[in-house]
XYZ file of C-alpha atoms in Angstrom:
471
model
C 24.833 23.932 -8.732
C 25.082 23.676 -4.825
C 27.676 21.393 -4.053
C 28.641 18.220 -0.789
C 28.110 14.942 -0.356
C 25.074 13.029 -2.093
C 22.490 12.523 0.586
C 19.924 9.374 -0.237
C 16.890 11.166 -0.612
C 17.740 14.658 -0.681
C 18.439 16.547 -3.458
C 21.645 15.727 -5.768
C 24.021 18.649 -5.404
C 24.871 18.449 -8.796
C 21.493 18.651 -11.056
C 21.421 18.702 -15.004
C 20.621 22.241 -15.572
C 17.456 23.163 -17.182
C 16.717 25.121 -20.589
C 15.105 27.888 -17.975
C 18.391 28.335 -15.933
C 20.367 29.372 -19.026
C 21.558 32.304 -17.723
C 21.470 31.222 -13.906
C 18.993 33.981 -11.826
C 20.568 36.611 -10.077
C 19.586 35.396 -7.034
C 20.443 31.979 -7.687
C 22.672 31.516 -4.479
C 21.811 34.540 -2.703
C 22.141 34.219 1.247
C 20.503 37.216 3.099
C 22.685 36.743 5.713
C 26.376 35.384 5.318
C 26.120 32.939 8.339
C 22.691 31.280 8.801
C 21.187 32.563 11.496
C 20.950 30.512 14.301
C 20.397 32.110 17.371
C 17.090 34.123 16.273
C 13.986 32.101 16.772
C 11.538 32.728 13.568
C 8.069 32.547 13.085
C 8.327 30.436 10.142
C 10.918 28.150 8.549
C 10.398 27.324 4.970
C 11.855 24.637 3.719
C 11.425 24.594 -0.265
C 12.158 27.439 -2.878
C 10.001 26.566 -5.359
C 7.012 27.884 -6.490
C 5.175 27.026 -3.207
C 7.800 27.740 -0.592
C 8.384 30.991 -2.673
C 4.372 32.189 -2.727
C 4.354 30.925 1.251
C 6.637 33.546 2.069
C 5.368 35.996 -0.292
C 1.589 35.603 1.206
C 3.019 35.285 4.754
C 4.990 38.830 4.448
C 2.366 40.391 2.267
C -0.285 39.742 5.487
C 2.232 40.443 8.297
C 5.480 42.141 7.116
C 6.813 42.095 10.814
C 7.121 38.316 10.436
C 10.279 36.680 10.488
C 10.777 34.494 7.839
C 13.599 32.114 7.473
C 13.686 30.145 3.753
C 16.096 27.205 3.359
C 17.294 25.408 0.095
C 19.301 22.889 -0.406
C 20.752 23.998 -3.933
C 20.014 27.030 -6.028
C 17.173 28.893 -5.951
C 13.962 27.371 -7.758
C 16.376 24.693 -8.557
C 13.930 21.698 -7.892
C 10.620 20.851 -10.308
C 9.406 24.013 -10.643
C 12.628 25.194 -12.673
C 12.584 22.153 -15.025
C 8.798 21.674 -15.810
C 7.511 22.196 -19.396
C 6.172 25.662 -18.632
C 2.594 25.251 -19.753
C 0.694 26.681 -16.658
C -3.051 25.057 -17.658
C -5.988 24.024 -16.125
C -5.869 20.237 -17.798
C -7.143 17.978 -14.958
C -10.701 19.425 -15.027
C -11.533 16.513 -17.598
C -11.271 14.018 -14.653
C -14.071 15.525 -13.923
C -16.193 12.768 -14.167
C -13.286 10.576 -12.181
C -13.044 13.100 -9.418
C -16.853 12.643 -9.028
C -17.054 8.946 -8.946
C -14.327 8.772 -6.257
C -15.276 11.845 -3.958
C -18.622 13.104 -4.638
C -19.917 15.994 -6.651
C -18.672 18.572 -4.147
C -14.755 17.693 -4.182
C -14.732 17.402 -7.655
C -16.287 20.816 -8.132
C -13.743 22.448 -5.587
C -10.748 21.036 -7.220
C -12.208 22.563 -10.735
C -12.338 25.660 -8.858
C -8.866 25.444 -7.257
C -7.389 24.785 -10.642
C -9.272 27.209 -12.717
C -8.217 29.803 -9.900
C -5.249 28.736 -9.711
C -4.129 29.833 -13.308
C -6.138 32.755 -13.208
C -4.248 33.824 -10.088
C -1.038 33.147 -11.269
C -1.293 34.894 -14.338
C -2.722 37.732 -12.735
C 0.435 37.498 -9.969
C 2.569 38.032 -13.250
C 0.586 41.027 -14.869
C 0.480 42.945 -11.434
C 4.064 42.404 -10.283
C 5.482 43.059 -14.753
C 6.901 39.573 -14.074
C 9.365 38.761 -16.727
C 8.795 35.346 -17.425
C 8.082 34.974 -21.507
C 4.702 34.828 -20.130
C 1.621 34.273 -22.959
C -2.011 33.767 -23.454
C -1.992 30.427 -25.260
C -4.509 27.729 -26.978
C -3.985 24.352 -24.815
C -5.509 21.418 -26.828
C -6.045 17.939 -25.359
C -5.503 15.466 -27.954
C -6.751 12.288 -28.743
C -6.448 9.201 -30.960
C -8.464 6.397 -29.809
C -11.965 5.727 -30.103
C -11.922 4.406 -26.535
C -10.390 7.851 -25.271
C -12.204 10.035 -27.041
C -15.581 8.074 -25.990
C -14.083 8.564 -22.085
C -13.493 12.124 -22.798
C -16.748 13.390 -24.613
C -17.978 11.174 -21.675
C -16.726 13.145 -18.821
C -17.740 16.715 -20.992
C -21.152 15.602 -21.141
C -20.939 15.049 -17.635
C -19.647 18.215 -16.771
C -22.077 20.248 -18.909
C -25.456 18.049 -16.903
C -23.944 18.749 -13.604
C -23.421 22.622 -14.912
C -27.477 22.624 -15.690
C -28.145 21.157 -12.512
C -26.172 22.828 -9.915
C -25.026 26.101 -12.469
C -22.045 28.286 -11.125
C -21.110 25.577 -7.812
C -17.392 25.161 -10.113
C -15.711 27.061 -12.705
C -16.586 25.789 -16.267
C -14.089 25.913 -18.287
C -14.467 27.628 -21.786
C -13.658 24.947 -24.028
C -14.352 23.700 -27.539
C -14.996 19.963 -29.066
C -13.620 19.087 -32.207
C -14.083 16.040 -33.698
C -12.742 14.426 -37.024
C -11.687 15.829 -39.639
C -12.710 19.096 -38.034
C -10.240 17.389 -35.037
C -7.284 16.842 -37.296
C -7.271 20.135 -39.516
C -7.231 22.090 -36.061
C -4.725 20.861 -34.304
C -2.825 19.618 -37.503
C -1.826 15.948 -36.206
C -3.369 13.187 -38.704
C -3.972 10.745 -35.911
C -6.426 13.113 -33.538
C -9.907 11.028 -33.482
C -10.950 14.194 -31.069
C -9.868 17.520 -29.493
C -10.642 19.651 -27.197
C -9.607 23.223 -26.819
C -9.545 26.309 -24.026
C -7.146 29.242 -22.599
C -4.035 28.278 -20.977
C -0.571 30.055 -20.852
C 3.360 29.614 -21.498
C 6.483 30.644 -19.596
C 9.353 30.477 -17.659
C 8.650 29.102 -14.748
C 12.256 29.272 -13.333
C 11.616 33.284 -13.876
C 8.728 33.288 -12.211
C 9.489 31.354 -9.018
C 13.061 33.454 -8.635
C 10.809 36.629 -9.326
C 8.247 35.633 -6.588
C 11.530 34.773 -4.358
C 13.020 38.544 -4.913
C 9.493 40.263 -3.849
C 9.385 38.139 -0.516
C 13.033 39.390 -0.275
C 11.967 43.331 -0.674
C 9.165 42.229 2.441
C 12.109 40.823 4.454
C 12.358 36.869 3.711
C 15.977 35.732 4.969
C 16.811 32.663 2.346
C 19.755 30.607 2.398
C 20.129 28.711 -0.621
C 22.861 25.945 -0.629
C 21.920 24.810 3.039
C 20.208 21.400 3.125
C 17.818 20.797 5.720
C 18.822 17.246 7.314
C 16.441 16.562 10.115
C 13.025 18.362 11.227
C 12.196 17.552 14.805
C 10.169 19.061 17.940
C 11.888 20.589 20.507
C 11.044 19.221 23.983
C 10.823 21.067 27.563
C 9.813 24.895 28.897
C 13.465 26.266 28.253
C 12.095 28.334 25.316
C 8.457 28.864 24.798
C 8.636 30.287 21.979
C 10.387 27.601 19.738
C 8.926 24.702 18.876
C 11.300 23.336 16.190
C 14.508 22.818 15.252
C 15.552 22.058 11.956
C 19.179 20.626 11.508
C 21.046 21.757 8.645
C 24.810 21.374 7.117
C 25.467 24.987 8.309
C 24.385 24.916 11.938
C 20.773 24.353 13.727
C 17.602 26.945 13.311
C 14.715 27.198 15.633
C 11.168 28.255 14.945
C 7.361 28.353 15.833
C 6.555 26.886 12.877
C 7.767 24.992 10.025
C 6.301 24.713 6.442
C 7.679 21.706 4.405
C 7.288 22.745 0.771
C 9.758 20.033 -0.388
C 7.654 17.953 -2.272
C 8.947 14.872 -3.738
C 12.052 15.507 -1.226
C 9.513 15.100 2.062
C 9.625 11.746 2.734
C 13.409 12.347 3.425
C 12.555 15.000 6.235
C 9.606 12.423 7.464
C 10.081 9.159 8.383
C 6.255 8.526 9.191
C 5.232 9.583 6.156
C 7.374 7.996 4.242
C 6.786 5.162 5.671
C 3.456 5.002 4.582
C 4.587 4.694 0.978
C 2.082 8.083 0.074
C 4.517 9.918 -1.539
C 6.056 8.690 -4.732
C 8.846 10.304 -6.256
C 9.855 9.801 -10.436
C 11.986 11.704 -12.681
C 10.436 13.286 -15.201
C 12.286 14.545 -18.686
C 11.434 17.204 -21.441
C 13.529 17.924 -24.122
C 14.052 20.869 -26.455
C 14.018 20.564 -30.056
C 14.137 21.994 -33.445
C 10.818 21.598 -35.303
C 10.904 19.263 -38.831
C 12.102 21.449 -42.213
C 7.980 21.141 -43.204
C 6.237 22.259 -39.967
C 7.180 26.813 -40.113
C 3.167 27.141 -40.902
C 2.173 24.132 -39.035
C -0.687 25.519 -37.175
C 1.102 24.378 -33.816
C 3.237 26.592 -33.837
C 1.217 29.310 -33.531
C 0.344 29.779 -29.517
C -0.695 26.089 -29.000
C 0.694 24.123 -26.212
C -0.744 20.211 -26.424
C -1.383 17.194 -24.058
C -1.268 14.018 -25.850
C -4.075 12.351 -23.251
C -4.238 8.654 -24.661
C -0.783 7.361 -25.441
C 0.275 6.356 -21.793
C 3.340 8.191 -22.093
C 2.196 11.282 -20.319
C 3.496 13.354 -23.304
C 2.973 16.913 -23.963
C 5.063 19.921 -25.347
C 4.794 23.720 -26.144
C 6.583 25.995 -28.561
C 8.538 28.695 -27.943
C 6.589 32.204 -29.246
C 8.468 34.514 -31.753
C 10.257 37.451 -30.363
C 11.222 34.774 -27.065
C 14.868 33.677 -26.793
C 14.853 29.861 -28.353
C 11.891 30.759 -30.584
C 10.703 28.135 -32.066
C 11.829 25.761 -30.157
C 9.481 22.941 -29.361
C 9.553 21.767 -25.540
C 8.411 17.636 -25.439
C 8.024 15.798 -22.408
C 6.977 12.622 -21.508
C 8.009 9.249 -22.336
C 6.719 7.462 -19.520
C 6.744 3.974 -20.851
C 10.426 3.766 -21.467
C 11.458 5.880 -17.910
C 12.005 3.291 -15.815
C 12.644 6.562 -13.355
C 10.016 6.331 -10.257
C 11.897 5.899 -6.871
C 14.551 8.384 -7.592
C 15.390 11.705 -6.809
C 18.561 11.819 -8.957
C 17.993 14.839 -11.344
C 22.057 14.541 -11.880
C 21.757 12.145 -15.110
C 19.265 11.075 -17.799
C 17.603 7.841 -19.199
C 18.706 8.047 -22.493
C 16.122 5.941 -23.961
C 13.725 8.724 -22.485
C 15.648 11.617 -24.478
C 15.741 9.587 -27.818
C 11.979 8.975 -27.396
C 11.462 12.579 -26.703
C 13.688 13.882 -29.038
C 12.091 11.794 -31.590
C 8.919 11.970 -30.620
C 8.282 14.731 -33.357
C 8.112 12.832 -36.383
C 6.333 9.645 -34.444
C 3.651 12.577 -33.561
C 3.156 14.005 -36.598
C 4.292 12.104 -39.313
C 7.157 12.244 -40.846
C 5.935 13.941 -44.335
C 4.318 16.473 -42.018
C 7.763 16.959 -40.015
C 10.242 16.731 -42.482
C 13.623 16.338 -41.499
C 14.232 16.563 -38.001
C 16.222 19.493 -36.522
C 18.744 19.617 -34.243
C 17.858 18.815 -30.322
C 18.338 21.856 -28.150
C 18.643 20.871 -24.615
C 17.867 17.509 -22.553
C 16.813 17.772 -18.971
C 14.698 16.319 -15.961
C 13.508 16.905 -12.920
C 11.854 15.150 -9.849
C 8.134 15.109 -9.427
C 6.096 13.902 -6.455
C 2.820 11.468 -7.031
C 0.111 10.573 -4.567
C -2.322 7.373 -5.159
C -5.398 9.543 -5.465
C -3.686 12.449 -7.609
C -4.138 14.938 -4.800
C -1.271 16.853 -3.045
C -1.085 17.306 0.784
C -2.313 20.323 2.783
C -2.192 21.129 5.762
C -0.830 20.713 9.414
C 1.128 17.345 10.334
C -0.188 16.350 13.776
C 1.227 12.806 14.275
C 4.167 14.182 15.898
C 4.922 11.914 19.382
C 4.210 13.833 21.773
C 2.054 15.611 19.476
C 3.056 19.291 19.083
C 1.606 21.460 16.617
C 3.209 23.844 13.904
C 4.628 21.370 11.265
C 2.825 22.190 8.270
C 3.218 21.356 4.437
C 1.881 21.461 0.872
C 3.540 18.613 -1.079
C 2.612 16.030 -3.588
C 1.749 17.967 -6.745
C 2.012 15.091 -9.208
C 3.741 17.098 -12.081
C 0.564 19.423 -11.861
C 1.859 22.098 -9.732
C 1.999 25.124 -11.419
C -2.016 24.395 -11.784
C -1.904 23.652 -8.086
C 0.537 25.096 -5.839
C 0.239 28.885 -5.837
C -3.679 28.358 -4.875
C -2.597 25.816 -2.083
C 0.238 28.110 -0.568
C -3.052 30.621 -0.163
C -4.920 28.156 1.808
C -2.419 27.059 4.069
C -1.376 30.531 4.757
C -4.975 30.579 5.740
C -4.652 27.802 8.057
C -1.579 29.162 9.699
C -2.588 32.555 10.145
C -6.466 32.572 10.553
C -6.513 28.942 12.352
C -8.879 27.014 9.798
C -9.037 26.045 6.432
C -10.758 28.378 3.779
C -14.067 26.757 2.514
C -12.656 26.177 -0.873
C -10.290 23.761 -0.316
C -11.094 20.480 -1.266
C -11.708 18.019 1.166
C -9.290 15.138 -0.296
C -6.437 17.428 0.063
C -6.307 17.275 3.584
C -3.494 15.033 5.239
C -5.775 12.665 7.412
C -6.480 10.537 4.218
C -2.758 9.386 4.022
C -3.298 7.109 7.078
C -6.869 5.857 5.784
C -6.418 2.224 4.956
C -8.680 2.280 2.288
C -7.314 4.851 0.381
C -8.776 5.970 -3.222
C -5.958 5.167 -5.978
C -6.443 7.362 -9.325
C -2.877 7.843 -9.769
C -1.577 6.808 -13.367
C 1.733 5.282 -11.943
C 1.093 1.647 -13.219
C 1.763 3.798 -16.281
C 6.017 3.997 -15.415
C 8.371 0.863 -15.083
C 10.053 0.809 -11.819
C 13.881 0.704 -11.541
C-alpha cells in the first residue's frame, strides 16, 4: 500500500494489511483526477479518508452538491484506524457515566451519552438506507467483569445513571441494558471468571467496507480524492492576491489551495500542527487485534452466537467479536487488546508488530476462558494493528483551530477519537459540518469537545494511558 519515503510522523507507506482489506476496495487508490489539481481553488480540503473525512464530504455534498470538494490521503483509501479496528460499532463508554459527571457536570456527561447512543443509531441507519455491504449485524455487546472492585465501580455508575434518569428523565439516551450478576453472570456470557455483566444492543462489521462505501457515495456527489498523496505542510496563505484562498496545503504531488481545510487525520495531526503538538494533547499508540480460530470445545459456546465482549477490568483494554455464519471467516474470533505488554504509544508505525502483543492476543482465548472450556486452540488467522489517537480527558477535538499567527480562520478538525471512533466520529463529522456551514455549533455537542480546553493548564486527565508501557 501507497508507497515513498518514511516521513516521521506521517503515515508508513507500507502498513500491515488488515483482515478487512482482504480483497483491497475497488476504490482503494482511486484518483478522480490523474494530476492533482492544483490550480482550482476548493471550498474544502479534506485531509483524512477515514470514517470522518469520508462522512465530512458525504454531509458537505449531501447539503451543497455545488461544493468543491478536494479529499487527500496519504495511502489507500480507509487505510488508517478505521480499516483495522475490531469492527464492533457500540455504545460502551456510557458506563463512565458516573466519571463523565464527576469531571464535567451532569450536562456534558448527558450530551456525550447522547452523542454516542446517536451515534450508533445513525450509523447503522447510514448502512440500512444506503444497502451498505459491510457484514453488518444487530449484535448482544456484554461488558464483562471479574473483580469485586470493578463490578462494585460498575453497578456504581448504573445506579447512578438510573437516579439521574428519575430525576432529570429523557435529558440523555438510556441505554437498554441488563445486569447480571453471578452465577446468573457466568452462565450468560459463558466465561467462569465474570463476577458481573452487563448487556445491551450493539452491532458488527466491516468497517473498511463501510468507510470505502461512504467514500464512493461522496464520489457519485462530486468529491475529487487523491489517495496516495501525503499532505506535508498546512499553512495560511498571506496577502490580497487571491481572496478567495486562504490555505495552501503542500503535498508530494504539487500544492492545493482552499477556503477551508478540515484535518480529519487523527493520530497523524500533530504532524500537520506544530502548536498542537506541542502541547503534548494528542497521543498516538498502536493498537493490535488478531484473528483466530475458536478452541475444539467452544462450537455451542454461547459467544458465539451474536455476542461481541469488552473485558472492562483486566487493564489490557481487551475485547473481541466473532465472525456470524454465512460471513466470509465465519467463526472467526477477532481479539484485541493487550495493552500491558504493547509497549506501542508514541508511534505511528502500523508497518510491523509487537510480537509479544500477538502471542498475548492470540492466546488470549484459553487465558479467557479456560482452557477445558476452549479446548485446543485453533489456528491464528490474521495479525494486524493500527494507530489510534488518545486525549488526557478521553474526548476528541471539534471544531475550528484559531491560534493561527496572524489568526485566519477556516482550519477546522475532528481528531482524537481514542480507539472509540466508530461510536464517535460519524456524529462529530455532523456537527462540524454544522459549524462550517451554519456558523455555530449544534446544541448537542458536548462542551468538552471543543478545542479551547487543549490550551487550559489545568486540564481534566481520564485517559487510561498509564495503562500502556512507553517505548
Amino acid at each position: 500500500m501507497g508507497g515513498g519515503e518514511v516521513i516521521p510522523g506521517f503515515p508508513h507507506p507500507n502498513p500491515v494489511t488488515s483482515y478487512w482489506q482482504l480483497p483491497p476496495h475497488r476504490i482503494a487508490d482511486h484518483r478522480t483526477t490523474a494530476d492533482l489539481p492544483t490550480a482550482t481553488t476548493w471550498d474544502y480540503i479534506i485531509i483524512g479518508s477515514g470514517i470522518t473525512g469520508a462522512a465530512v464530504a458525504y454531509k458537505l455534498l449531501s447539503r451543497d452538491p455545488c461544493l468543491k470538494v478536494l479529499m487527500l490521503e496519504a495511502r489507500t483509501a480507509a487505510s488508517a484506524a478505521s480499516g483495522r479496528n475490531g469492527g464492533h460499532v457500540r455504545a460502551g463508554w456510557h458506563l463512565n457515566f458516573a466519571r463523565y459527571a464527576d469531571a464535567f457536570g451532569e450536562d456534558a456527561a448527558l450530551a456525550f451519552e447522547r452523542l454516542e447512543v446517536d451515534n450508533v443509531a445513525d450509523v447503522a441507519a447510514f448502512v440500512r438506507e444506503h444497502g451498505v455491504d459491510c457484514d453488518f449485524r444487530d449484535v448482544t455487546t456484554a461488558d464483562v467483569y471479574t473483580t469485586p472492585a470493578a463490578w462494585a465501580e460498575a453497578l456504581g455508575a448504573v445506579r447512578r445513571r438510573e437516579e439521574v434518569e428519575k430525576r432529570r428523565p429523557g435529558r440523555g439516551r438510556f441505554v437498554e441494558r441488563r445486569v447480571w450478576e453471578g452465577e446468573a453472570a457466568r452462565k450468560r456470557i459463558g466465561l467462569p471468571s465474570a463476577v458481573g455483566v452487563i448487556t445491551y444492543p450493539a452491532h458488527t462489521q466491516n468497517p473498511y467496507r463501510l468507510v470505502c462505501r461512504m467514500l464512493e457515495l461522496g464520489l457519485e456527489k462530486g468529491l475529487n480524492l487523491q489517495t496516495n498523496t501525503t499532505a506535508l505542510k498546512v499553512a495560511p496563505l498571506l496577502g490580497d492576491d487571491n481572496v478567495q484562498a486562504k490555505w495552501q496545503v503542500v503535498t508530494d504531488r504539487g500544492t492545493v489551495k482552499a477556503q477551508k481545510v478540515v484535518l480529519a487525520t487523527n493520530a497523524y495531526t500533530n504532524a500537520l500542527h506544530s502548536k498542537l503538538s506541542q502541547t503534548g494533547f494528542l497521543v498516538s499508540g498502536r493498537s493490535q487485534v488478531s484473528a483466530i480460530r475458536p478452541g475444539t470445545n467452544m462450537a455451542h459456546h454461547p459467544i458465539m452466537d451474536r455476542t461481541s465482549v469488552g473485558l472492562n477490568d483486566i487493564g489490557n483494554g481487551d475485547y473481541f467479536g466473532v465472525r456470524d455464519v454465512g460471513l466470509p471467516g465465519a467463526g472467526d474470533i477477532l481479539y484485541g487488546g493487550g495493552r500491558s505488554v504493547a509497549k506501542s504509544l508514541h508511534t505511528v508505525d502500523d508497518s510491523v508488530l509487537n510480537e509479544d502483543v500477538v502471542a498475548y492476543l492470540q492466546h488470549a482465548g484459553r487465558q479467557v476462558f479456560g482452557s477445558e472450556t476452549w479446548g485446543a486452540e485453533g489456528e491464528p488467522v490474521r495479525d494486524w494493528g493500527g494507530i489510534t489517537c488518545y486525549t488526557p480527558d478521553t474526548f476528541p477535538l471539534v471544531g475550528e483551530d484559531t491560534t493561527a499567527q496572524p489568526p485566519q480562520r477556516g482550519l477546522w478538525m475532528s481528531v482524537g477519537m481514542n480507539g472509540h471512533g466508530m461510536a464517535m466520529a460519524f456524529r462529530c463529522a455532523e456537527a462540524l459540518v454544522e459549524m462550517m456551514t451554519a456558523g455555530e455549533a449544534p446544541e448537542w455537542l458536548p462542551e468538552p469537545f471543543r478545542l479551547e480546553r487543549v490550551w487550559n493548564k489545568e486540564r481534566v486527565h481520564l485517559s487510561d494511558l498509564n495503562a500502556w508501557v512507553t517505548v
